[in-house]
Structures are given as C-alpha cells and as structure tokens.
Coordinates of C-alpha atoms and ligand atoms in Angstrom, one line a residue:
M1335 CA -37.3 33.1 -12.5
T1336 CA -36.9 29.4 -11.9
L1337 CA -37.9 28.7 -15.5
L1338 CA -35.4 31.2 -16.8
A1339 CA -32.6 29.7 -14.7
D1340 CA -33.4 26.2 -15.9
Q1341 CA -33.4 27.4 -19.5
A1342 CA -30.1 29.1 -19.0
T1343 CA -28.4 26.1 -17.5
S1344 CA -29.8 23.8 -20.1
H1345 CA -27.6 25.5 -22.7
V1346 CA -24.4 25.0 -20.7
E1347 CA -22.4 22.2 -22.4
E1348 CA -21.3 19.6 -19.9
A1349 CA -17.9 18.1 -20.2
P1350 CA -18.2 14.5 -21.1
Q1351 CA -17.8 12.3 -18.0
P1352 CA -15.0 9.8 -18.3
K1353 CA -16.4 6.2 -18.4
P1354 CA -16.0 4.3 -15.2
S1355 CA -13.3 1.7 -15.3
M1356 CA -13.9 -2.0 -14.8
A1357 CA -10.2 -2.6 -14.0
G1358 CA -9.7 -3.4 -10.4
L1359 CA -13.3 -4.4 -9.6
G1360 CA -14.0 -7.6 -7.6
R1361 CA -16.3 -10.4 -8.9
E1362 CA -19.3 -8.6 -7.4
G1363 CA -18.5 -5.3 -9.2
L1364 CA -17.8 -7.1 -12.5
R1365 CA -21.1 -8.9 -12.2
A1366 CA -23.0 -5.6 -11.6
A1367 CA -21.2 -4.0 -14.5
L1368 CA -22.0 -6.9 -16.9
S1369 CA -25.6 -6.9 -15.8
E1370 CA -25.8 -3.2 -16.6
A1371 CA -24.4 -3.9 -20.0
G1372 CA -27.3 -6.2 -20.6
V1373 CA -25.7 -9.7 -20.0
P1374 CA -28.5 -12.0 -19.0
E1375 CA -28.5 -13.4 -15.4
K1376 CA -27.8 -16.9 -16.4
Q1377 CA -24.6 -15.9 -18.3
L1378 CA -23.2 -13.7 -15.6
R1379 CA -21.1 -16.2 -13.8
M1380 CA -19.4 -17.4 -17.0
R1381 CA -18.8 -13.8 -18.3
V1382 CA -17.4 -12.7 -14.9
G1383 CA -14.9 -15.7 -15.2
Q1384 CA -13.9 -14.6 -18.7
L1385 CA -13.3 -11.0 -17.7
W1386 CA -11.5 -12.0 -14.6
S1387 CA -9.0 -13.9 -16.6
W1388 CA -8.5 -11.1 -19.2
L1389 CA -8.2 -8.4 -16.6
Y1390 CA -6.1 -10.1 -13.9
A1391 CA -4.3 -13.1 -15.5
R1392 CA -3.6 -11.3 -18.8
G1393 CA -3.7 -7.7 -18.0
V1394 CA -5.5 -6.5 -21.1
T1395 CA -6.2 -2.8 -21.4
S1396 CA -8.7 -3.0 -24.3
F1397 CA -12.0 -4.8 -24.6
D1398 CA -11.1 -5.7 -28.1
D1399 CA -8.4 -8.0 -26.8
M1400 CA -11.0 -10.2 -25.1
T1401 CA -11.2 -12.6 -28.0
D1402 CA -13.5 -15.2 -26.4
V1403 CA -16.1 -12.5 -25.7
S1404 CA -18.6 -11.8 -28.5
K1405 CA -18.1 -8.6 -30.5
E1406 CA -21.6 -7.3 -29.4
L1407 CA -20.7 -7.7 -25.8
R1408 CA -17.3 -6.1 -26.2
S1409 CA -18.8 -3.1 -27.8
A1410 CA -21.6 -2.9 -25.2
L1411 CA -19.0 -2.9 -22.5
A1412 CA -16.7 -0.4 -24.3
A1413 CA -19.7 2.0 -24.7
R1414 CA -20.2 2.1 -21.0
F1415 CA -16.9 1.3 -19.3
S1416 CA -13.1 1.7 -19.7
L1417 CA -10.3 -0.5 -18.5
G1418 CA -8.4 2.6 -17.2
R1419 CA -5.8 2.5 -14.5
P1420 CA -5.1 5.4 -12.0
E1421 CA -3.5 8.2 -14.0
I1422 CA 0.2 8.6 -13.7
V1423 CA 1.2 12.1 -12.7
T1424 CA 4.9 11.3 -12.4
E1425 CA 7.1 8.2 -12.6
Q1426 CA 10.5 8.3 -11.0
V1427 CA 13.2 5.7 -11.2
S1428 CA 15.9 5.7 -8.5
V1429 CA 19.6 4.9 -9.1
D1430 CA 18.9 1.6 -7.3
G1431 CA 16.1 0.7 -9.7
T1432 CA 13.3 1.5 -7.3
R1433 CA 10.3 3.1 -9.0
K1434 CA 7.8 5.5 -7.6
W1435 CA 4.6 6.6 -9.1
L1436 CA 2.5 9.5 -8.1
L1437 CA -1.0 8.6 -9.2
R1438 CA -4.1 10.6 -9.6
L1439 CA -7.4 9.0 -8.8
A1440 CA -10.8 9.7 -10.2
P1441 CA -12.6 12.1 -7.8
Q1442 CA -15.3 10.3 -5.8
G1443 CA -18.7 11.8 -4.9
S1444 CA -18.4 15.5 -4.0
E1445 CA -14.6 15.5 -4.3
V1446 CA -13.6 18.6 -6.3
K1447 CA -9.9 17.8 -6.6
A1448 CA -8.6 14.4 -7.7
P1449 CA -6.7 12.9 -4.8
E1450 CA -3.2 11.7 -5.3
I1451 CA -1.4 8.7 -3.9
E1452 CA 2.0 7.0 -4.2
T1453 CA 3.0 3.4 -5.1
V1454 CA 6.5 2.1 -5.0
Y1455 CA 8.2 -0.9 -6.7
I1456 CA 11.4 -2.3 -5.2
P1457 CA 13.3 -4.8 -7.3
E1458 CA 15.7 -7.1 -5.5
P1459 CA 17.6 -10.2 -6.6
G1460 CA 15.1 -13.0 -7.0
R1461 CA 12.1 -11.0 -5.9
G1462 CA 10.2 -7.7 -6.4
T1463 CA 8.1 -6.0 -3.9
L1464 CA 5.2 -3.6 -4.6
C1465 CA 4.4 -1.2 -1.8
I1466 CA 0.8 0.0 -2.1
S1467 CA -1.2 2.7 -0.4
S1468 CA -4.5 2.1 1.3
Q1469 CA -5.6 5.7 2.1
V1470 CA -5.0 9.1 0.7
G1471 CA -2.8 10.5 3.6
C1472 CA -3.3 9.0 7.1
T1473 CA -5.5 10.0 10.0
L1474 CA -2.8 9.1 12.4
N1475 CA 0.3 11.2 12.9
C1476 CA 3.3 9.3 13.9
T1477 CA 5.9 12.0 14.4
F1478 CA 8.6 10.6 12.1
C1479 CA 6.3 9.9 9.1
H1480 CA 5.8 12.2 6.2
T1481 CA 2.4 10.7 5.3
G1482 CA 1.1 11.7 8.7
T1483 CA 1.6 15.4 7.9
Q1484 CA -0.9 15.2 5.0
R1485 CA -4.3 16.6 5.8
L1486 CA -6.3 15.4 2.9
V1487 CA -7.5 11.9 3.9
R1488 CA -9.9 9.4 2.5
N1489 CA -10.1 5.7 2.2
L1490 CA -9.1 4.1 -1.2
T1491 CA -11.7 1.9 -2.8
A1492 CA -10.8 -1.7 -3.4
Q1493 CA -10.7 -0.9 -7.1
E1494 CA -8.2 1.9 -6.5
I1495 CA -6.0 -0.4 -4.4
V1496 CA -6.0 -3.1 -7.1
G1497 CA -5.5 -0.4 -9.7
Q1498 CA -2.0 0.3 -8.2
I1499 CA -1.0 -3.3 -8.9
L1500 CA -2.4 -3.3 -12.4
L1501 CA -0.6 0.0 -13.2
A1502 CA 2.7 -1.3 -11.8
R1503 CA 2.5 -4.5 -13.8
D1504 CA 1.7 -2.5 -16.9
R1505 CA 4.7 -0.2 -16.4
I1506 CA 7.3 -2.8 -15.6
G1507 CA 6.1 -5.3 -18.2
D1508 CA 4.9 -7.9 -15.8
W1509 CA 2.1 -9.4 -17.8
P1510 CA 2.2 -12.5 -20.0
G1511 CA 3.2 -11.5 -23.4
A1512 CA 5.4 -8.8 -22.1
A1513 CA 8.0 -11.5 -21.4
A1514 CA 7.1 -13.8 -24.2
P1515 CA 5.1 -12.0 -26.9
E1516 CA 5.2 -14.9 -29.3
D1517 CA 3.1 -17.3 -27.3
G1518 CA 1.3 -15.1 -24.8
R1519 CA 1.8 -17.8 -22.1
L1520 CA 1.2 -17.0 -18.4
L1521 CA 4.3 -16.0 -16.6
P1522 CA 5.4 -18.7 -14.1
D1523 CA 6.1 -17.4 -10.6
A1524 CA 9.8 -17.5 -11.2
E1525 CA 9.5 -15.0 -14.0
R1526 CA 7.2 -12.6 -12.2
K1527 CA 8.6 -9.2 -11.4
I1528 CA 6.1 -8.4 -8.6
T1529 CA 6.4 -11.4 -6.3
N1530 CA 5.4 -9.7 -3.1
I1531 CA 3.0 -7.0 -2.0
V1532 CA 3.3 -4.9 1.1
L1533 CA 0.6 -2.6 2.4
M1534 CA 3.2 -0.2 3.6
G1535 CA 2.4 2.9 1.5
M1536 CA 0.3 5.7 2.5
G1537 CA -2.4 5.1 5.2
E1538 CA -3.4 2.8 8.0
P1539 CA -4.8 -0.2 6.2
L1540 CA -6.8 -1.5 9.2
Y1541 CA -8.8 1.7 9.2
N1542 CA -9.9 0.8 5.7
F1543 CA -10.5 -2.9 6.5
D1544 CA -13.3 -3.9 4.1
N1545 CA -11.8 -2.3 1.0
V1546 CA -8.3 -3.6 1.7
K1547 CA -9.7 -7.0 2.3
E1548 CA -11.5 -7.1 -1.0
A1549 CA -8.4 -5.8 -2.8
V1550 CA -6.3 -8.5 -1.1
A1551 CA -8.8 -11.2 -2.2
T1552 CA -8.5 -9.9 -5.8
A1553 CA -4.7 -9.8 -5.6
A1554 CA -4.5 -13.3 -4.1
D1555 CA -7.1 -15.0 -6.5
G1556 CA -5.5 -18.0 -8.1
E1557 CA -7.3 -17.4 -11.4
G1558 CA -6.1 -13.9 -11.7
L1559 CA -3.2 -11.9 -10.1
S1560 CA -2.2 -15.0 -8.1
V1561 CA 0.0 -13.3 -5.5
S1562 CA 0.0 -15.8 -2.6
K1563 CA -1.2 -14.6 0.7
R1564 CA 2.1 -15.7 2.2
R1565 CA 3.6 -13.0 0.0
I1566 CA 1.2 -10.2 1.0
T1567 CA 2.0 -8.3 4.2
L1568 CA -0.2 -5.8 5.9
S1569 CA 1.6 -3.3 8.1
T1570 CA -0.3 -1.7 11.0
S1571 CA 0.6 1.0 13.5
G1572 CA -1.4 -1.1 16.0
V1573 CA -5.2 -1.0 15.5
V1574 CA -5.5 -3.8 18.1
P1575 CA -9.2 -4.7 17.8
E1576 CA -8.8 -5.4 14.1
I1577 CA -5.6 -7.5 14.1
G1578 CA -7.1 -10.8 15.0
R1579 CA -10.0 -10.4 12.6
W1580 CA -7.7 -9.4 9.8
G1581 CA -5.7 -12.6 10.3
A1582 CA -8.7 -14.8 10.6
E1583 CA -10.4 -13.3 7.5
T1584 CA -7.5 -12.9 5.1
G1585 CA -4.5 -15.0 6.3
T1586 CA -1.9 -12.5 5.1
M1587 CA 1.4 -11.9 6.8
L1588 CA 1.5 -9.2 9.4
A1589 CA 3.9 -6.4 10.2
I1590 CA 3.7 -4.2 13.3
S1591 CA 5.2 -0.7 13.4
L1592 CA 6.5 -0.9 16.9
H1593 CA 9.3 1.7 17.0
A1594 CA 9.5 2.0 20.8
T1595 CA 9.9 -0.4 23.7
N1596 CA 8.0 1.6 26.4
D1597 CA 4.6 3.3 26.4
A1598 CA 5.9 6.7 27.3
L1599 CA 8.0 7.0 24.1
R1600 CA 5.5 5.1 21.9
D1601 CA 2.7 7.4 23.1
E1602 CA 4.7 10.2 21.8
I1603 CA 6.0 8.9 18.4
V1604 CA 3.2 6.4 17.5
P1605 CA 0.2 8.2 19.1
I1606 CA -2.2 5.4 18.5
N1607 CA -0.4 3.8 21.4
R1608 CA -2.4 6.0 23.8
K1609 CA -5.4 4.1 22.8
W1610 CA -3.9 0.6 22.5
P1611 CA -0.6 0.3 24.5
I1612 CA 2.2 -2.0 23.9
A1613 CA 1.0 -4.9 26.1
E1614 CA -2.4 -5.0 24.3
L1615 CA -0.7 -4.8 21.0
L1616 CA 1.7 -7.7 21.8
E1617 CA -1.2 -9.8 23.1
A1618 CA -3.0 -9.4 19.8
C1619 CA 0.2 -10.4 18.1
R1620 CA 0.5 -13.5 20.2
N1621 CA -3.0 -14.5 19.2
Y1622 CA -2.5 -13.8 15.4
P1623 CA -4.1 -16.7 13.6
G1624 CA -1.7 -19.2 12.0
L1625 CA 1.4 -17.8 13.7
S1626 CA 4.3 -20.3 13.6
N1627 CA 8.0 -20.2 13.1
A1628 CA 7.3 -20.4 9.4
K1629 CA 4.8 -17.6 9.6
R1630 CA 6.3 -14.9 11.8
I1631 CA 5.2 -11.3 12.5
T1632 CA 7.6 -8.6 11.4
F1633 CA 8.3 -5.9 13.9
E1634 CA 9.4 -2.7 12.3
Y1635 CA 11.6 -0.4 14.3
V1636 CA 12.7 3.0 12.9
M1637 CA 16.1 4.1 14.0
L1638 CA 15.8 7.6 15.4
K1639 CA 19.1 9.1 16.7
G1640 CA 19.1 9.7 20.4
V1641 CA 15.4 8.8 20.6
N1642 CA 14.9 5.1 20.6
D1643 CA 18.3 3.7 19.5
S1644 CA 20.2 2.9 22.8
L1645 CA 21.5 -0.6 23.5
A1646 CA 19.3 -0.7 26.6
E1647 CA 16.3 -0.3 24.1
A1648 CA 17.7 -3.1 21.9
R1649 CA 17.8 -5.4 24.9
A1650 CA 14.3 -4.3 25.9
L1651 CA 13.1 -5.0 22.3
V1652 CA 14.4 -8.6 22.4
R1653 CA 12.8 -9.1 25.9
L1654 CA 9.4 -7.8 24.7
L1655 CA 9.2 -10.1 21.7
A1656 CA 10.3 -13.2 23.6
G1657 CA 7.9 -16.0 22.8
I1658 CA 6.4 -14.4 19.7
P1659 CA 7.4 -15.9 16.4
A1660 CA 9.0 -12.7 15.1
K1661 CA 11.3 -11.1 12.7
I1662 CA 12.8 -7.7 13.4
N1663 CA 13.2 -5.1 10.8
L1664 CA 15.4 -2.1 11.8
I1665 CA 14.6 0.7 9.4
P1666 CA 17.1 3.6 9.2
F1667 CA 15.0 6.7 9.5
N1668 CA 14.4 8.2 6.1
P1669 CA 14.5 12.0 6.3
W1670 CA 12.0 14.3 4.7
P1671 CA 12.0 18.1 4.5
G1672 CA 11.3 19.5 7.9
A1673 CA 11.4 16.2 9.8
P1674 CA 12.1 16.6 13.5
Y1675 CA 14.5 13.7 13.6
E1676 CA 17.8 12.4 12.4
C1677 CA 18.7 8.9 11.4
S1678 CA 20.8 7.0 14.0
D1679 CA 24.5 6.9 13.2
W1680 CA 25.5 3.9 11.2
D1681 CA 27.7 2.6 14.0
Q1682 CA 24.9 2.8 16.4
I1683 CA 22.5 0.9 14.1
E1684 CA 25.2 -1.8 13.8
R1685 CA 25.6 -2.1 17.6
F1686 CA 21.8 -2.2 18.0
A1687 CA 21.5 -4.8 15.3
E1688 CA 24.2 -6.9 17.0
V1689 CA 22.2 -7.2 20.2
V1690 CA 19.2 -8.2 18.1
N1691 CA 21.3 -10.6 16.1
K1692 CA 22.7 -12.3 19.2
A1693 CA 19.2 -12.9 20.3
G1694 CA 18.7 -15.0 17.2
Y1695 CA 17.1 -12.6 14.7
A1696 CA 18.8 -12.7 11.3
S1697 CA 20.1 -9.6 9.4
P1698 CA 17.5 -7.1 10.8
V1699 CA 18.6 -3.9 9.0
R1700 CA 16.4 -2.9 6.1
T1701 CA 18.5 -1.2 3.4
P1702 CA 16.8 2.1 2.5
R1703 CA 15.7 2.0 -1.1
G1704 CA 14.8 4.8 -3.4
R1705 CA 15.8 7.6 -1.0
D1706 CA 16.9 9.8 -3.9
I1707 CA 13.3 9.9 -5.2
Y1708 CA 11.7 10.0 -1.7
A1709 CA 10.3 6.5 -2.2
A1710 CA 11.6 5.0 1.0
C1711 CA 9.4 4.1 4.0
G1712 CA 7.6 7.0 5.5
Q1713 CA 8.7 9.5 2.8
L1714 CA 5.5 9.1 0.8
R1715 CA 3.3 12.1 0.7
S1716 CA 1.5 13.2 -2.4
A1717 CA 2.5 16.7 -3.4
S1718 CA -1.1 17.7 -3.6
V1719 CA -1.1 19.0 -0.1
K1720 CA 1.9 21.0 0.9
L1721 CA 3.0 22.0 4.4
K1722 CA 2.1 25.5 5.3
A1723 CA 5.1 27.8 5.6
S1724 CA 4.3 28.2 9.3
E1725 CA 4.4 24.4 9.8
R1726 CA 7.7 24.1 8.0
G1727 CA 9.1 26.7 10.3
K1728 CA 7.9 24.8 13.3
A1729 CA 9.4 21.6 12.2
A1730 CA 12.7 23.2 11.3
A1731 CA 12.9 24.8 14.7
V1732 CA 12.7 21.4 16.3
A1733 CA 15.4 19.9 14.2
P1734 CA 17.7 22.4 12.5
A1735 CA 20.2 19.8 11.5
V1736 CA 18.4 17.1 9.5
T1737 CA 21.0 14.9 7.9
S1738 CA 20.6 12.7 4.9
G1739 CA 20.4 9.7 7.2
G1740 CA 22.4 6.6 7.7
Ligands
SAH222 N1 0.4 2.9 8.4 C1 1.0 1.7 8.4 C2 1.6 1.3 7.1 C3 2.4 2.3 6.3 S1 4.0 2.9 7.0 C4 2.0 1.5 9.5 O1 2.3 2.6 10.1 O2 2.4 0.4 9.8 C5 5.2 1.7 6.6 C6 6.4 1.7 7.6 O3 7.3 2.8 7.4 C7 5.9 1.8 9.0 O4 6.6 0.9 9.9 C8 6.2 3.2 9.4 O5 6.3 3.4 10.8 C9 7.6 3.3 8.7 N2 8.0 4.7 8.6 C10 7.2 5.8 8.5 N3 8.0 7.0 8.4 C11 9.2 6.5 8.3 C12 10.5 7.2 8.0 N4 10.5 8.5 7.9 N5 11.6 6.5 8.0 C13 11.6 5.2 8.1 N6 10.4 4.5 8.3 C14 9.3 5.1 8.4
SF4_223 FE1 0.0 6.7 9.3 FE2 1.7 4.6 9.3 FE3 2.6 7.1 8.8 FE4 1.8 6.4 11.3 S1 3.5 5.5 10.1 S2 1.3 8.3 10.2 S3 0.1 5.0 10.8 S4 1.2 5.9 7.6

C-alpha cells in the first residue's frame, strides 16, 4: 500500500516553487545567500558590500544590472534567487496624492493563504512619508482602529518590512536614475521622495521587536537606503517594557498612541493600558534615551466625538505631559465601515487644539490624508479577512450614525 501511494504521488507534477528573493535581506541574510550560491568565505564580505549597494543604494531589480559582479556569479545567483518585491494586489492614488498599496506576501511555513498588508505613501511639500506595516493585522484591539478587527495575525519578517520600502521606491520613481537617467547618480537627500518612514501601518511594532529592529538597521544604513534614524518614527500603543530598550538599541524617534488622559477611558479604548497604565507609560517616556527638546516624543491623540474630546481632557493632556519633551498630534478620527465612533466636530477639534497650542505645542492637528482610499491612520485593514455579517451588525448597532469625519 505504502509503495503504491508513493508511486502514485511521484507522478503528480509539482508547481515550480518561486525563487526566494534576496531583496530586503540584511547583511547576514545576504551573506548566507551568497555562500549558498558558492561564493568562497574570503570573498563574502566584499560581495555583500557590492550587493548591498546595488540593492539599497541603486534599487536594481535584476542581477544583470550588477555590472561589477562577475557574469558567473550573477547567473549563479539568478539560478537560485530573485530580487522580487512584495506583490502588488492593488495600488490606489488619492485625490491628495497619497498612495496606498495592498501587498501580497509570500506564504511562510505552513501558511496556505498568502497574507496581505498595506503600505501608504504621503507626499507633502518638501518631504514624503512612507507608512509601513510591521504585522499582518494586530493582536491588540483598540476600539477605534480598523486593523484591530482583523483576525489573521503574524509578524512580518525584516525582509518583508524592508520590501515595503523597496516597492514604494520602485513605484514612485525614487531611485537614482529614475530622476537622472543619463548619469545614474545617487539622489541627494533633497531630491528624495521618501524622506521619512513611520512604523504606523498595521500592527504593533514592539511586538515584533527583532524583525523591526533589523529592518530599521537596513533602512538607516548609510551605504544603502540611508534614511536617517531621526527621520524614522516607531509608534507604539504602549508596550512599556520594550520602549527603553528600543530607544537604546535603535535610536529612532518615538510616537505614543495615548488617546486618553485617564486610565478608566484608556483601559477601554486602548486595552493594552490594563497591563501598562498611563503612569508607567509616561515614566518609560521620560526615560526614553536621547530625549531632548530637539528629539521629542510625539503623543498621538485620536479625536473621538463625545468620548475623549472635552476641554477638560485637553487641559488634562497638557498637565500629563508637563516635563516631557513632547509634540502633540491630534488625529481626527478616520471612520471605517461599522466603526463605533464619530470624529469630533471640527469646532471642537479647534477648541481642543487651542488649549494645547496655548500650552506651547505648535499646530497639533494632523490633516487626514488619503481618506477617500481608506489610507488614513487606523483605516488599514487588508481585505483578505472580512468582518462577519454578525460583527458588522453589532458595530452598526453601537453607532448607527457614522459620519465621514471632520
Ligand atoms: N500599533 C501602533 C502603530 C500603528 S497605528 C500604534 O497603535 O501606535 C498608527 C496611529 O493611528 C496610532 O496612533 C493609532 O492609534 C491611530 N489610529 C488607529 N485607528 C485610527 C482611526 N480610525 N482614526 C485615526 N487614528 C487612528
Ligand atoms: Fe493595533 Fe495600533 Fe490598531 Fe491598536 S491602534 S489595534 S495597537 S494597530
């Protein structure tokens, strides 16, 4: 029987496996891949350096373009690997120029379905911010956040995190040569389209610490992607024990999703608060390495009508942050289908902002971007997992009148 079964399966033709990509790997990963392709130990360092520059300073998508690498090695690499990026499922461009990509990742291990994530590019005068995801979905469930309703969750690999940056640079023409095809020179910072990176897409980055850290190292590497750590911001809902370590080990900027000024409310809307309440969170912030007036923590505060938007709360916010080098970002709530909240009225946001302004914080309201394509904060949720009809009903019952926000 066993023999027959074996014989039967041996005739089944297997679909060719896609080659693993080298794009997005860190130096260690590149080293292992080169070694697998037969590069002798003593050449590895030099070859890693060559590939690093082609992949991350030049953005090449074909081994053939690596002109200082021998033909033999190029074909040995091409036989085993690709330089593929995450696959684009959809690309949407907002009326305000914001772009959102729904990306399909290669399935990992026993994954049957390819998971999907979202990445957003937000152009502004003089700068461009790429908002990247760190997890598929999120294990936390802040009540105002669309990502939190997604069940399918896994950590992204460092390669998948870096892959989002490469893909975005490809699509918006942000590599040398795209701007100046005739000389192929490196783009000076001033000509870069992606000047800033924020870890504010799907997921809680501090729950994927090691991979996010490796990805940030690749993004910040001065011989490659060269995005300064001062222009990389990690946003956390408040994984208190990891905040100090993150600062010490990476030196990026930090943003905190605060959203409430008392524990009773924060317990409800940012449930991680039940584990690490506001006082502990702010203590970790006070101790964030390198904090100064030039390197402030951004406190994010989503404006939820009738929930956290009173002027008493604005004053409480200012009191709470006294003594911490801080910026305050008021985020008009971005609605999503079935969300149990409304955005605060614009007048109320302005009054709230005035209290914050008077306390010395400059222009704290973040203009919502890309709302028409659901690319704004908290609207990200890959379409791969849909809300069950019963869940939609529940959400609608809580908030029958969801407006289109401020
Ligand atoms: N998980 C991390 C990073 C991703 S969320 C964190 O929570 O910090 C990026 C920011 O968008 C967070 O401040 C989050 O609280 C906020 N946000 C989530 N849903 C939102 C919504 N519907 N409208 C406005 N902001 C939202
Ligand atoms: Fe997760 Fe952040 Fe959304 Fe909360 S706000 S559910 S931590 S992605």
